mmCIF file of C-alpha atoms in Angstrom:
data_model
loop_
_atom_site.group_PDB
_atom_site.id
_atom_site.type_symbol
_atom_site.label_atom_id
_atom_site.label_comp_id
_atom_site.label_asym_id
_atom_site.label_seq_id
_atom_site.Cartn_x
_atom_site.Cartn_y
_atom_site.Cartn_z
ATOM 1 C CA UNK A 1 0.000 0.000 0.000
ATOM 2 C CA UNK A 2 1.240 3.494 -0.855
ATOM 3 C CA UNK A 3 -0.294 6.928 -0.496
ATOM 4 C CA UNK A 4 0.526 10.159 -2.315
ATOM 5 C CA UNK A 5 -0.843 13.370 -0.803
ATOM 6 C CA UNK A 6 -0.981 17.052 -1.745
ATOM 7 C CA UNK A 7 -2.564 20.029 -0.001
ATOM 8 C CA UNK A 8 -3.467 23.584 -0.894
ATOM 9 C CA UNK A 9 -5.163 26.403 0.996
ATOM 10 C CA UNK A 10 -7.617 28.496 -1.002
ATOM 11 C CA UNK A 11 -9.280 31.831 -0.345
ATOM 12 C CA UNK A 12 -12.661 30.602 -1.521
ATOM 13 C CA UNK A 13 -15.943 29.466 0.008
ATOM 14 C CA UNK A 14 -16.247 25.710 0.417
ATOM 15 C CA UNK A 15 -19.534 25.802 -1.539
ATOM 16 C CA UNK A 16 -17.794 27.081 -4.680
ATOM 17 C CA UNK A 17 -15.067 24.437 -4.534
ATOM 18 C CA UNK A 18 -17.578 21.663 -3.813
ATOM 19 C CA UNK A 19 -19.546 22.689 -6.899
ATOM 20 C CA UNK A 20 -16.401 22.616 -9.052
ATOM 21 C CA UNK A 21 -15.508 19.131 -7.790
ATOM 22 C CA UNK A 22 -18.982 17.608 -8.131
ATOM 23 C CA UNK A 23 -20.091 19.178 -11.420
ATOM 24 C CA UNK A 24 -18.498 16.624 -13.722
ATOM 25 C CA UNK A 25 -19.683 18.565 -16.767
ATOM 26 C CA UNK A 26 -17.230 21.354 -15.893
ATOM 27 C CA UNK A 27 -14.158 19.094 -15.706
ATOM 28 C CA UNK A 28 -13.108 19.623 -19.364
ATOM 29 C CA UNK A 29 -13.100 23.381 -18.720
ATOM 30 C CA UNK A 30 -10.791 23.476 -15.723
ATOM 31 C CA UNK A 31 -9.470 20.101 -14.532
ATOM 32 C CA UNK A 32 -6.038 19.177 -15.965
ATOM 33 C CA UNK A 33 -5.823 15.798 -14.175
ATOM 34 C CA UNK A 34 -9.339 14.461 -14.748
ATOM 35 C CA UNK A 35 -10.164 15.948 -18.128
ATOM 36 C CA UNK A 36 -13.576 14.355 -18.568
ATOM 37 C CA UNK A 37 -16.071 12.815 -16.176
ATOM 38 C CA UNK A 38 -19.566 11.597 -16.957
ATOM 39 C CA UNK A 39 -22.093 9.838 -14.825
ATOM 40 C CA UNK A 40 -23.851 10.264 -11.518
ATOM 41 C CA UNK A 41 -22.319 11.688 -8.363
ATOM 42 C CA UNK A 42 -23.948 8.983 -6.256
ATOM 43 C CA UNK A 43 -22.037 6.727 -3.861
ATOM 44 C CA UNK A 44 -21.935 3.132 -5.036
ATOM 45 C CA UNK A 45 -22.391 4.028 -8.702
ATOM 46 C CA UNK A 46 -19.829 3.689 -11.470
ATOM 47 C CA UNK A 47 -18.939 6.641 -13.701
ATOM 48 C CA UNK A 48 -16.566 7.328 -16.604
ATOM 49 C CA UNK A 49 -13.376 9.290 -15.991
ATOM 50 C CA UNK A 50 -10.481 10.277 -18.259
ATOM 51 C CA UNK A 51 -7.147 10.668 -16.449
ATOM 52 C CA UNK A 52 -4.379 12.856 -17.935
ATOM 53 C CA UNK A 53 -1.097 12.441 -16.092
ATOM 54 C CA UNK A 54 1.711 14.812 -17.147
ATOM 55 C CA UNK A 55 3.838 13.320 -19.915
ATOM 56 C CA UNK A 56 1.350 10.535 -20.672
ATOM 57 C CA UNK A 57 -1.559 10.022 -23.041
ATOM 58 C CA UNK A 58 -5.017 10.319 -21.448
ATOM 59 C CA UNK A 59 -6.562 7.022 -20.384
ATOM 60 C CA UNK A 60 -10.114 6.100 -19.347
ATOM 61 C CA UNK A 61 -11.127 4.419 -16.103
ATOM 62 C CA UNK A 62 -14.518 3.423 -14.686
ATOM 63 C CA UNK A 63 -14.301 4.055 -10.950
ATOM 64 C CA UNK A 64 -17.004 3.533 -8.364
ATOM 65 C CA UNK A 65 -17.897 6.615 -6.365
ATOM 66 C CA UNK A 66 -17.302 5.725 -2.725
ATOM 67 C CA UNK A 67 -18.177 8.925 -0.877
ATOM 68 C CA UNK A 68 -19.848 12.227 -1.682
ATOM 69 C CA UNK A 69 -20.177 13.909 1.689
ATOM 70 C CA UNK A 70 -21.306 17.462 0.814
ATOM 71 C CA UNK A 71 -18.656 20.144 1.270
ATOM 72 C CA UNK A 72 -16.381 17.632 2.992
ATOM 73 C CA UNK A 73 -15.234 14.549 1.058
ATOM 74 C CA UNK A 74 -15.419 13.081 -2.446
ATOM 75 C CA UNK A 75 -13.726 9.770 -3.250
ATOM 76 C CA UNK A 76 -13.718 7.007 -5.820
ATOM 77 C CA UNK A 77 -11.967 3.714 -6.424
ATOM 78 C CA UNK A 78 -10.795 2.053 -9.615
ATOM 79 C CA UNK A 79 -9.276 -1.410 -9.992
ATOM 80 C CA UNK A 80 -6.959 -2.928 -12.580
ATOM 81 C CA UNK A 81 -8.106 -6.489 -13.348
ATOM 82 C CA UNK A 82 -9.123 -6.845 -9.677
ATOM 83 C CA UNK A 83 -8.436 -4.971 -6.448
ATOM 84 C CA UNK A 84 -6.035 -7.791 -5.510
ATOM 85 C CA UNK A 85 -3.788 -6.796 -8.448
ATOM 86 C CA UNK A 86 -4.065 -2.981 -8.183
ATOM 87 C CA UNK A 87 -6.622 -0.512 -6.908
ATOM 88 C CA UNK A 88 -6.478 3.275 -6.882
ATOM 89 C CA UNK A 89 -8.565 5.227 -4.410
ATOM 90 C CA UNK A 90 -8.628 8.959 -5.040
ATOM 91 C CA UNK A 91 -10.025 11.375 -2.490
ATOM 92 C CA UNK A 92 -10.635 15.099 -2.107
ATOM 93 C CA UNK A 93 -10.966 16.237 1.509
ATOM 94 C CA UNK A 94 -12.234 19.767 2.122
ATOM 95 C CA UNK A 95 -11.426 21.385 5.467
ATOM 96 C CA UNK A 96 -13.300 24.641 6.052
ATOM 97 C CA UNK A 97 -11.030 27.162 7.818
ATOM 98 C CA UNK A 98 -13.460 30.118 7.647
ATOM 99 C CA UNK A 99 -16.392 31.229 5.491
ATOM 100 C CA UNK A 100 -13.985 32.256 2.708
ATOM 101 C CA UNK A 101 -11.009 29.943 3.258
ATOM 102 C CA UNK A 102 -10.435 26.200 3.078
ATOM 103 C CA UNK A 103 -7.714 23.592 2.818
ATOM 104 C CA UNK A 104 -8.015 20.842 0.234
ATOM 105 C CA UNK A 105 -6.163 17.571 0.650
ATOM 106 C CA UNK A 106 -5.899 15.185 -2.285
ATOM 107 C CA UNK A 107 -5.016 11.577 -1.592
ATOM 108 C CA UNK A 108 -4.121 8.833 -4.050
ATOM 109 C CA UNK A 109 -3.972 5.462 -2.317
ATOM 110 C CA UNK A 110 -2.647 2.459 -4.226
ATOM 111 C CA UNK A 111 -3.217 -1.086 -2.945
ATOM 112 C CA UNK A 112 -2.643 -4.542 -4.328
ATOM 113 C CA UNK A 113 0.159 -6.764 -5.530
ATOM 114 C CA UNK A 114 1.390 -4.228 -8.101
ATOM 115 C CA UNK A 115 1.116 -1.159 -5.851
ATOM 116 C CA UNK A 116 4.829 -0.966 -4.903
ATOM 117 C CA UNK A 117 5.924 -1.175 -8.545
ATOM 118 C CA UNK A 118 3.158 1.157 -9.747
ATOM 119 C CA UNK A 119 3.930 3.735 -7.075
ATOM 120 C CA UNK A 120 7.656 3.604 -7.858
ATOM 121 C CA UNK A 121 7.009 4.152 -11.572
ATOM 122 C CA UNK A 122 4.134 6.627 -11.262
ATOM 123 C CA UNK A 123 4.918 8.707 -8.166
ATOM 124 C CA UNK A 124 6.153 11.755 -10.085
ATOM 125 C CA UNK A 125 3.401 11.903 -12.750
ATOM 126 C CA UNK A 126 0.643 11.304 -10.183
ATOM 127 C CA UNK A 127 2.036 13.901 -7.759
ATOM 128 C CA UNK A 128 2.624 16.397 -10.583
ATOM 129 C CA UNK A 129 -0.937 15.818 -11.802
ATOM 130 C CA UNK A 130 -2.356 16.373 -8.328
ATOM 131 C CA UNK A 131 -0.318 19.581 -8.010
ATOM 132 C CA UNK A 132 -1.590 20.822 -11.383
ATOM 133 C CA UNK A 133 -5.119 20.120 -10.167
ATOM 134 C CA UNK A 134 -4.357 22.205 -7.046
ATOM 135 C CA UNK A 135 -3.169 25.071 -9.267
ATOM 136 C CA UNK A 136 -6.356 24.833 -11.337
ATOM 137 C CA UNK A 137 -8.522 24.835 -8.197
ATOM 138 C CA UNK A 138 -6.740 28.001 -7.098
ATOM 139 C CA UNK A 139 -7.281 29.680 -10.498
ATOM 140 C CA UNK A 140 -10.920 28.664 -10.796
ATOM 141 C CA UNK A 141 -11.942 28.640 -7.164
ATOM 142 C CA UNK A 142 -10.576 31.845 -5.749
ATOM 143 C CA UNK A 143 -12.845 34.856 -6.059
ATOM 144 C CA UNK A 144 -12.202 37.076 -9.025
ATOM 145 C CA UNK A 145 -9.631 34.850 -10.736
ATOM 146 C CA UNK A 146 -11.871 33.173 -13.321
ATOM 147 C CA UNK A 147 -15.575 33.551 -13.876
ATOM 148 C CA UNK A 148 -16.978 30.064 -13.399
ATOM 149 C CA UNK A 149 -19.880 29.233 -15.681
ATOM 150 C CA UNK A 150 -22.029 27.770 -12.899
ATOM 151 C CA UNK A 151 -20.341 28.781 -9.631
#
């Protein structure tokens, strides 16, 4: 098992960031790591997601949404062949610091027989992708930076 984590503090209301993260239709507009997402934001349901890691071609996955706790936590899990071989759990955690400030933690947890090898090979692209997502959240989420279509 291996975990990669990034954090960023934003000067933005948690409601705005939650809407960006849960409105899958907006992902192509702002999200450099998950460039397309379609399907329901309902725990237990599968949806389609396109992952774009820096330096790699985009690839599709079909994760299962695990949690969608409003304004707090959004997570999903995807498996390669089976969770025994390799599973990837991705999570956003939102920590409200004030009405206009929050900290976002992203976690990528890899489990399974191939997780040590996968993490060794993919640590940099996954971490770089998570950091680019943090930068995009800052651009799109902070007041006055970008006019969000729906936020």
